[in-house]
Amino acid sequence: MTALKLELRGITKRFGSLVANDHIDLTVEPGEIHCLLGENGAGKSTLMNVLYGLYEPTSGEIVVDGQPRTFRTAGDAIDAGIGMVHQHFMLVPVFTVAENVMLGNEETQALGWLDRRRARKKVLDLVAEYGLEVNPDATVEDLPVGLQQRVEILKALVRDAKVLILDEPTAVLTPQETQELFRVMRALRDSGHSIVFITHKLKEVKAVADRITVIRRGKVVGSADPSSSETELASLMVGRPVDLVVHKEPAQPGEVRFTLENVTVLDDFGNVQVDSVDLELREGEILGVAGVQGNGQTELTQAILGLRRPAAGRIRLDGRDITALSPRKTLDAGVGFVPEDRQHDGIVGEFTVSENLVLDLVTRPPYGGGIAINPKKVRENGYKRVEEFDIRTQSIDSPAGSLSGGNQQKVVVAREMSRPLRLFIASQPTRGVDVGAMEFIHQRIVAERDVGTPVVIVSTELDEVVALADRIAVMYRGRIVGIVPPTATREQLGLLMAGVEDPALLEKAATRPSLELDVEDTPRDRHNDGDNDTDTTGGEEGQA
């Protein structure tokens, strides 16, 4: 295979007045895993969409093996040897692996008939060459997520991709599947492929990257070596020192305050999403709900809040049955709720910051009553919460939609935590926020637990669940398959996340050292151009 060198020179991408990428220079050498590290919203995916021909750059150029290229479509990028595996897979569920791999690049016989035998052989050849281990005859919808991801990689390889872009590839994987993906990535690298690995997860960067480029607010703010500490990388991402450790004392749980009794929840099509779940939560403890996205976590939180009526079972808070309450009455009962999608369910972007801070309080004194709202009290509360929760905004009168993602999340957290609570639920509490805002939100969650409030945290970030939770409930296909302490090994948690309930296997996994991401024993030679030292001073101060 002929290796390929890729260069981005001065790439700028504007959407109106928003500068998503600002004069970015990036070189990807042949046969390396180059990590593009940055918080959600930093401009990483936009840059890769420019490279893959999905966006046209406002200015700058793409150079492949010394030749400037213009990509107006993804087909142009594919023809140049660039492939991309998107965070959300683009597969046809009812097609086989071979059919998905060949879709758009079909092999034909005489008279135009599809040559399925040749397509199948191509897949088998690639599987054997790179150790991808997937059955070409399997139907995609029957495959676990990790194998579906391999199908996406096969789609790129069969089109002779020499540079492979992986956009947040571990977001939907168990720890074991992440390990296996890294094995595949190293095999591809060793065969001469280049991989651009987009992520915000520091442990993964250190485990698999050969070089690291850090992007903040659309700009390259520095390069780093994988030997850099997580603290150094986090500081480079945010622009200031960050404490990555969640500091909390051991829980002092009291009496049972919240229960789920045989709760079953259906989706809009009548499919079971939450299957006979039983849970108990005591005052002064944090219950973490772990699992790969799409295993019923969203429907479970919706049922608790009253957004979705359970098909069976009971939900009780302090002995009161709240199963059939509306969302308004559930909030009035003392439930604080941070939704997983803040822009859709958490804020009203056109409303001011101060108005968003009282969205669920405007019918109560002192902020309102009847049809009247007290603007003075709303503004007073706005000033107070902006200071207390360190919300970075030009004014309390600024539209909430104009704030950074981290500050929008702080608005939601501030609103929900600024009233007496009997239960606090946070779904993906730090999704899309930088590590600075993450540090602050974690502190507030722990503080809520410490005043005696029972807390439920739902997160697909396993590190977050382990750091915050006093107990961890693992969901798989709508069921609670295990409840373990946060000291459980990553291997045990990974097995549960994959639906493994065999007591012997779980006991064996529980006695092993915690599963860590494998780092190669012998570091590869880095393409050191003198620019790879960690720079923790570059760029402007990041908004928390």
XYZ file of C-alpha atoms in Angstrom:
544
model
C 0.000 0.000 0.000
C 1.242 3.466 -0.908
C 1.289 5.701 2.165
C -0.176 9.178 2.023
C 0.854 12.452 3.676
C -1.917 14.905 4.452
C -1.597 18.622 5.174
C -4.179 21.226 6.103
C -2.890 24.752 5.561
C -4.647 27.769 7.023
C -8.083 26.140 7.030
C -10.807 28.605 8.061
C -14.501 27.797 8.151
C -17.138 30.415 8.951
C -20.866 30.001 9.429
C -22.071 33.604 9.193
C -20.358 35.462 12.022
C -19.309 32.232 13.762
C -15.716 31.172 13.106
C -15.685 27.397 13.646
C -12.118 26.904 12.362
C -9.574 29.723 12.464
C -6.488 29.332 10.238
C -5.745 25.767 11.262
C -2.522 24.059 10.182
C -2.301 20.291 10.613
C 0.030 17.648 9.198
C -0.755 13.932 9.332
C 2.265 11.799 8.515
C 2.038 8.383 6.842
C 1.595 5.529 9.305
C 0.685 7.447 12.457
C -2.257 7.848 14.788
C -2.697 11.596 15.085
C -5.104 12.643 17.818
C -7.176 15.795 17.434
C -7.973 16.641 21.045
C -10.468 19.236 22.207
C -13.730 19.775 24.020
C -17.072 19.361 22.276
C -17.655 22.498 20.234
C -13.946 23.229 19.804
C -14.188 22.763 16.023
C -12.717 19.263 15.629
C -15.608 17.681 13.749
C -16.084 20.781 11.583
C -12.441 20.560 10.517
C -12.794 16.892 9.627
C -16.011 17.571 7.713
C -14.017 20.103 5.676
C -11.341 17.489 5.048
C -13.949 14.901 4.040
C -15.655 17.233 1.566
C -18.865 17.717 3.556
C -18.077 21.426 4.115
C -16.258 23.758 1.774
C -13.576 25.790 3.593
C -13.945 29.542 3.674
C -10.192 29.788 3.075
C -7.093 27.614 3.200
C -6.083 24.515 1.293
C -5.855 20.744 1.592
C -2.624 19.190 0.332
C -2.309 15.462 -0.397
C 1.211 14.158 -1.077
C 2.341 17.665 -1.953
C -0.544 18.358 -4.342
C -3.304 20.892 -3.473
C -6.717 19.264 -3.710
C -10.268 20.589 -3.703
C -12.946 18.398 -2.154
C -16.475 19.483 -3.067
C -18.062 16.174 -2.063
C -17.238 13.194 0.095
C -16.656 11.299 -3.157
C -13.750 13.635 -3.963
C -12.168 12.877 -0.579
C -12.693 9.128 -1.018
C -11.052 9.280 -4.458
C -8.044 10.974 -2.807
C -7.715 8.120 -0.296
C -9.529 9.631 2.699
C -12.224 7.748 4.608
C -14.339 8.759 7.586
C -16.179 6.830 10.291
C -18.796 9.160 11.738
C -19.819 9.161 15.390
C -23.320 8.120 14.303
C -22.983 5.145 11.991
C -24.335 5.303 8.450
C -25.414 1.710 7.932
C -28.555 0.055 6.585
C -29.726 -2.120 9.495
C -31.514 -4.783 7.399
C -28.580 -5.294 5.008
C -25.788 -7.787 5.650
C -22.257 -6.711 6.470
C -21.111 -7.409 2.906
C -24.070 -5.494 1.422
C -23.335 -2.474 3.628
C -19.640 -2.532 2.814
C -20.265 -2.611 -0.947
C -23.172 -0.142 -0.946
C -22.379 2.565 -3.500
C -19.384 0.575 -4.733
C -21.164 -2.533 -5.948
C -19.517 -5.417 -7.784
C -21.567 -6.532 -10.802
C -21.708 -9.483 -13.152
C -22.851 -9.607 -16.742
C -26.205 -7.925 -17.345
C -25.696 -5.763 -14.242
C -26.453 -8.413 -11.623
C -24.833 -7.840 -8.247
C -21.807 -10.081 -7.702
C -22.444 -10.940 -4.053
C -19.790 -13.664 -4.050
C -17.035 -11.260 -5.047
C -18.269 -8.653 -2.538
C -18.230 -11.248 0.200
C -14.675 -12.312 -0.731
C -13.447 -8.716 -0.569
C -14.836 -8.367 2.932
C -13.257 -11.667 4.008
C -9.884 -10.583 2.599
C -9.985 -7.335 4.575
C -11.156 -9.131 7.712
C -8.200 -11.505 7.437
C -5.684 -8.750 6.634
C -6.571 -6.463 9.540
C -8.067 -8.882 12.063
C -11.465 -7.170 12.044
C -13.299 -10.438 12.789
C -16.803 -9.794 11.522
C -19.103 -12.178 9.657
C -19.863 -10.801 6.158
C -23.194 -12.649 6.131
C -24.468 -11.208 9.438
C -27.324 -8.709 9.364
C -26.094 -5.378 10.721
C -29.032 -4.809 13.079
C -28.130 -8.070 14.853
C -24.553 -6.965 15.565
C -23.366 -5.270 18.772
C -22.225 -1.671 18.404
C -18.524 -2.531 18.413
C -18.931 -4.815 15.397
C -21.088 -2.260 13.586
C -18.186 0.153 13.945
C -15.904 -2.393 12.270
C -18.326 -2.487 9.351
C -17.892 1.274 8.969
C -14.113 0.828 8.969
C -14.427 -1.913 6.342
C -16.505 0.446 4.184
C -13.597 2.897 4.151
C -10.921 0.251 3.573
C -12.712 -1.364 0.648
C -12.577 2.056 -1.037
C -8.797 2.071 -0.556
C -8.719 4.711 2.181
C -5.159 5.515 3.265
C -6.176 8.169 5.802
C -8.982 7.153 8.148
C -10.855 9.750 10.219
C -12.487 8.371 13.374
C -14.884 10.879 14.969
C -15.370 10.166 18.718
C -15.210 6.420 17.937
C -15.446 5.203 21.546
C -18.581 7.163 22.498
C -20.814 4.080 22.242
C -18.345 1.333 23.170
C -17.801 -0.717 26.297
C -14.264 -0.752 27.773
C -13.558 -4.118 26.131
C -14.795 -2.858 22.752
C -12.594 0.215 23.131
C -9.573 -2.024 23.718
C -10.414 -4.010 20.613
C -10.841 -0.838 18.530
C -7.385 0.332 19.615
C -5.930 -3.018 18.528
C -7.491 -2.514 15.086
C -6.205 1.074 14.916
C -2.656 -0.040 15.691
C -2.861 -2.793 13.069
C -3.998 -0.263 10.471
C -1.226 2.141 11.450
C 1.402 -0.591 11.250
C 0.209 -1.434 7.735
C 0.884 2.161 6.634
C -2.514 3.791 7.132
C -2.795 7.150 8.851
C -5.528 7.669 11.418
C -6.983 10.962 12.614
C -8.519 10.186 15.988
C -11.000 12.814 17.227
C -11.749 12.675 20.935
C -12.034 14.550 24.231
C -11.063 11.583 26.414
C -7.618 12.043 27.895
C -6.957 8.419 28.883
C -7.644 7.242 25.346
C -5.342 9.850 23.860
C -2.473 8.709 26.040
C -3.150 5.064 25.238
C -3.188 5.146 21.458
C -1.906 8.434 19.977
C 1.482 8.935 18.322
C 0.997 12.703 18.142
C -1.541 15.092 19.643
C -2.851 18.402 18.340
C -5.085 20.392 20.675
C -7.864 22.645 19.377
C -9.642 25.239 21.494
C -12.313 27.603 20.165
C -11.492 26.748 16.584
C -7.738 27.357 16.889
C -4.731 25.103 17.289
C -3.380 26.054 20.715
C -0.535 23.594 20.944
C 0.879 20.149 20.345
C 1.695 17.517 22.925
C 3.336 14.160 23.298
C 1.321 11.194 24.622
C 3.724 11.061 27.564
C 2.216 14.341 28.818
C 0.106 13.972 31.946
C -3.674 14.142 31.829
C -3.474 17.336 33.887
C -1.180 18.945 31.300
C -3.471 17.929 28.444
C -6.556 19.179 30.290
C -4.903 22.522 30.993
C -4.015 22.865 27.331
C -7.610 22.114 26.325
C -9.097 24.673 28.726
C -6.384 27.290 28.963
C -5.950 27.145 32.720
C -5.071 24.592 35.426
C -7.850 22.071 36.115
C -8.348 19.584 38.947
C -9.435 16.314 37.337
C -10.129 14.520 40.619
C -13.633 14.493 42.127
C -13.123 15.223 45.822
C -15.787 13.715 48.046
C -16.060 12.138 51.458
C -17.582 8.656 51.861
C -21.384 8.685 51.613
C -23.475 8.684 54.752
C -26.686 7.158 53.365
C -29.864 7.405 55.420
C -33.319 5.994 54.886
C -34.758 4.943 51.530
C -36.306 7.986 49.866
C -36.909 6.971 46.251
C -37.988 3.661 44.722
C -38.750 2.166 41.336
C -40.957 -0.924 41.593
C -41.149 -3.180 38.517
C -41.152 -0.143 36.193
C -41.647 -0.879 32.503
C -41.538 1.875 29.872
C -42.419 1.671 26.169
C -41.256 3.890 23.322
C -43.607 5.620 20.877
C -43.897 2.417 18.829
C -44.792 0.148 21.720
C -41.341 -1.406 22.106
C -40.095 -2.119 25.624
C -37.261 0.271 26.495
C -37.237 -0.148 30.291
C -37.939 -3.698 31.409
C -39.227 -4.330 34.947
C -36.695 -2.149 36.755
C -36.468 -2.209 40.553
C -34.252 0.339 42.329
C -33.881 1.916 45.751
C -32.104 5.179 46.518
C -31.285 6.465 49.978
C -30.865 10.019 51.173
C -27.311 11.270 50.959
C -26.093 8.910 48.241
C -25.378 9.108 44.521
C -26.616 6.261 42.334
C -24.800 6.151 38.995
C -26.592 4.558 36.038
C -24.033 3.259 33.542
C -24.439 1.683 30.135
C -23.904 2.192 26.445
C -26.201 4.879 25.038
C -29.566 3.539 23.891
C -30.145 0.885 26.540
C -33.168 2.541 28.143
C -31.496 5.257 30.208
C -33.285 8.104 28.418
C -36.719 6.501 28.750
C -36.076 5.754 32.423
C -35.380 9.390 33.285
C -38.327 10.515 31.174
C -40.604 8.202 33.155
C -39.315 9.532 36.471
C -39.978 13.123 35.432
C -43.416 12.345 33.996
C -42.492 12.940 30.363
C -43.374 9.337 29.569
C -46.019 7.304 31.439
C -44.790 3.847 32.564
C -46.702 0.913 31.104
C -46.347 -0.888 34.429
C -44.875 -0.449 37.872
C -44.707 2.315 40.481
C -42.406 5.257 41.139
C -42.391 6.519 44.743
C -40.736 9.545 46.330
C -40.778 9.737 50.136
C -43.570 7.167 50.115
C -45.729 9.148 47.680
C -46.732 7.566 44.374
C -45.574 9.996 41.650
C -45.990 7.557 38.738
C -48.838 9.438 37.066
C -47.778 13.014 37.845
C -47.227 15.508 35.048
C -43.744 17.031 34.637
C -44.955 20.239 36.305
C -46.312 18.394 39.328
C -43.196 16.211 39.502
C -41.005 19.311 39.657
C -43.336 20.799 42.255
C -42.899 17.605 44.295
C -39.218 18.484 44.705
C -37.558 16.720 41.791
C -34.660 18.560 40.146
C -33.894 17.404 36.613
C -30.969 18.110 34.272
C -31.905 16.673 30.841
C -29.418 15.037 28.498
C -30.119 17.569 25.718
C -29.901 21.025 27.281
C -30.691 22.929 24.095
C -33.836 20.952 23.338
C -35.124 20.311 26.865
C -33.094 22.457 29.267
C -33.171 26.061 28.107
C -35.159 28.389 25.895
C -32.425 29.914 23.779
C -34.322 33.104 22.966
C -35.093 33.822 26.631
C -32.584 35.735 28.728
C -30.223 34.080 31.183
C -32.241 35.432 34.114
C -35.512 34.160 32.636
C -34.055 30.693 32.072
C -32.926 30.590 35.693
C -36.577 30.660 36.869
C -38.336 28.687 34.130
C -39.823 26.222 36.608
C -40.423 28.851 39.314
C -42.285 31.645 37.530
C -45.667 30.511 38.864
C -44.486 30.825 42.469
C -43.677 33.768 44.721
C -41.519 35.765 44.693
C -41.026 35.402 40.916
C -44.668 35.340 39.916
C -48.197 34.193 40.582
C -51.292 33.896 38.441
C -50.492 35.597 35.152
C -48.000 38.137 36.544
C -44.200 37.898 36.685
C -42.076 40.026 38.988
C -39.193 41.218 36.732
C -37.274 42.741 39.644
C -37.125 39.458 41.556
C -36.267 37.545 38.404
C -33.298 39.862 37.783
C -32.174 39.730 41.421
C -32.146 35.945 41.238
C -30.260 36.147 37.939
C -27.428 38.210 39.420
C -27.202 35.887 42.411
C -27.093 32.628 40.451
C -24.672 33.932 37.814
C -22.205 34.736 40.582
C -22.852 31.605 42.648
C -22.521 29.192 39.722
C -19.810 31.138 37.879
C -21.902 31.518 34.708
C -19.815 33.392 32.131
C -22.138 35.782 30.335
C -21.935 39.377 29.167
C -25.194 40.143 30.929
C -28.077 38.416 32.694
C -30.144 39.897 29.853
C -28.170 38.042 27.172
C -30.062 35.276 25.365
C -29.206 31.916 26.917
C -28.618 30.552 23.418
C -25.647 32.908 22.990
C -23.712 31.274 25.829
C -21.092 28.577 25.373
C -22.239 25.003 25.897
C -20.637 24.789 29.311
C -22.328 27.952 30.481
C -25.706 26.834 29.148
C -25.262 23.679 31.221
C -24.441 25.784 34.270
C -27.692 27.705 33.764
C -29.651 24.444 33.844
C -27.760 23.137 36.886
C -28.143 26.485 38.699
C -31.893 26.558 38.090
C -32.442 23.000 39.277
C -30.202 23.305 42.333
C -31.453 26.673 43.533
C -34.511 25.326 45.310
C -35.039 22.717 48.025
C -34.879 19.261 46.446
C -36.117 15.858 47.538
C -34.526 14.131 44.537
C -31.947 15.307 41.991
C -31.570 13.597 38.590
C -28.837 14.571 36.129
C -28.740 12.894 32.720
C -25.385 13.292 30.951
C -24.588 16.193 33.308
C -21.335 17.208 31.612
C -22.021 16.284 27.979
C -20.479 18.865 25.683
C -18.838 20.941 28.411
C -15.145 21.621 28.900
C -13.194 20.102 31.740
C -13.346 23.355 33.699
C -17.137 23.390 33.745
C -17.106 19.648 34.395
C -15.040 20.199 37.537
C -17.545 22.790 38.816
C -20.657 20.697 38.033
C -19.185 17.650 39.762
C -18.523 19.739 42.881
C -22.135 20.931 42.964
C -23.511 17.404 42.526
C -21.420 16.134 45.437
C -22.509 19.124 47.544
C -26.171 18.245 46.867
C -25.551 14.698 48.056
C -23.830 15.989 51.172
C -26.905 17.939 52.294
C -28.864 14.666 52.198
C -30.502 14.786 48.765
C -30.694 11.436 46.948
C -28.999 11.844 43.551
C -29.272 9.857 40.316
C -26.546 10.366 37.710
C -27.053 8.881 34.237
C -23.930 9.023 32.091
C -22.319 7.148 29.233
C -18.931 8.421 30.473
C -17.756 5.549 32.645
C -15.041 7.651 34.309
C -17.694 10.125 35.412
C -19.946 7.439 36.855
C -17.083 5.819 38.773
C -15.857 9.165 40.112
C -19.262 10.388 41.339
C -21.295 7.327 42.277
C -21.593 5.618 45.642
C -23.324 2.696 43.874
C -23.467 1.876 40.161
C -26.468 0.306 38.410
C -25.644 -0.992 34.929
C -28.373 -0.999 32.265
C -28.436 -3.305 29.266
C -31.395 -3.517 26.888
C -33.684 -1.871 29.399
C -32.809 -4.052 32.376
C -30.633 -3.503 35.421
C -28.123 -6.309 34.968
C -26.083 -5.522 38.063
C -25.523 -3.101 40.918
C -21.879 -2.772 41.985
C -19.726 -0.426 44.067
C -17.544 2.172 42.310
C -14.536 0.032 43.226
C -15.676 -2.586 40.697
C -13.060 -3.292 38.049
C -13.466 -1.838 34.589
C -13.526 -5.362 33.211
C -16.499 -6.222 35.410
C -18.322 -3.040 34.426
C -17.563 -3.678 30.763
C -18.997 -7.190 30.943
C -22.177 -5.896 32.558
C -22.469 -3.143 29.930
C -22.318 -5.876 27.287
C -25.112 -7.800 29.031
C -22.952 -10.547 30.563
C -24.614 -11.820 33.751
C -22.747 -15.092 34.261
C -21.816 -15.046 37.981
C -18.591 -16.990 37.407
C -17.348 -14.591 34.739
C -18.311 -11.542 36.789
C -16.628 -12.936 39.907
C -13.483 -13.633 37.922
C -13.546 -10.109 36.458
C -14.142 -8.597 39.892
C -10.933 -10.100 41.265
C -8.711 -8.880 38.453
C -6.836 -5.573 38.471
C -8.912 -2.746 37.050
C -8.970 -2.814 33.250
C -6.898 0.064 31.887
C -6.400 1.072 28.285
C -3.346 -0.700 26.931
C -0.362 1.505 26.156
C 2.299 0.035 23.908
C 5.346 -1.204 25.813
C 7.729 0.237 23.234
C 6.706 3.749 22.165
C 6.865 4.351 18.442
C 9.206 6.987 17.060
C 7.331 10.261 17.013
C 7.507 12.523 13.975
C 9.166 15.211 16.077
C 9.516 18.456 14.210
C 10.514 20.390 17.301
C 6.933 21.481 17.883
C 5.648 18.639 20.017
C 6.414 19.834 23.516
C 3.374 20.438 25.629
C 2.378 24.095 25.494
C 0.057 24.991 28.326
C 0.151 28.715 27.718
C -1.029 29.026 24.142
C -4.357 30.536 23.169
C -6.846 32.637 25.028
C -8.479 31.698 28.310
C -11.245 29.157 27.645
C -14.754 29.785 28.842
C -15.803 27.413 31.544
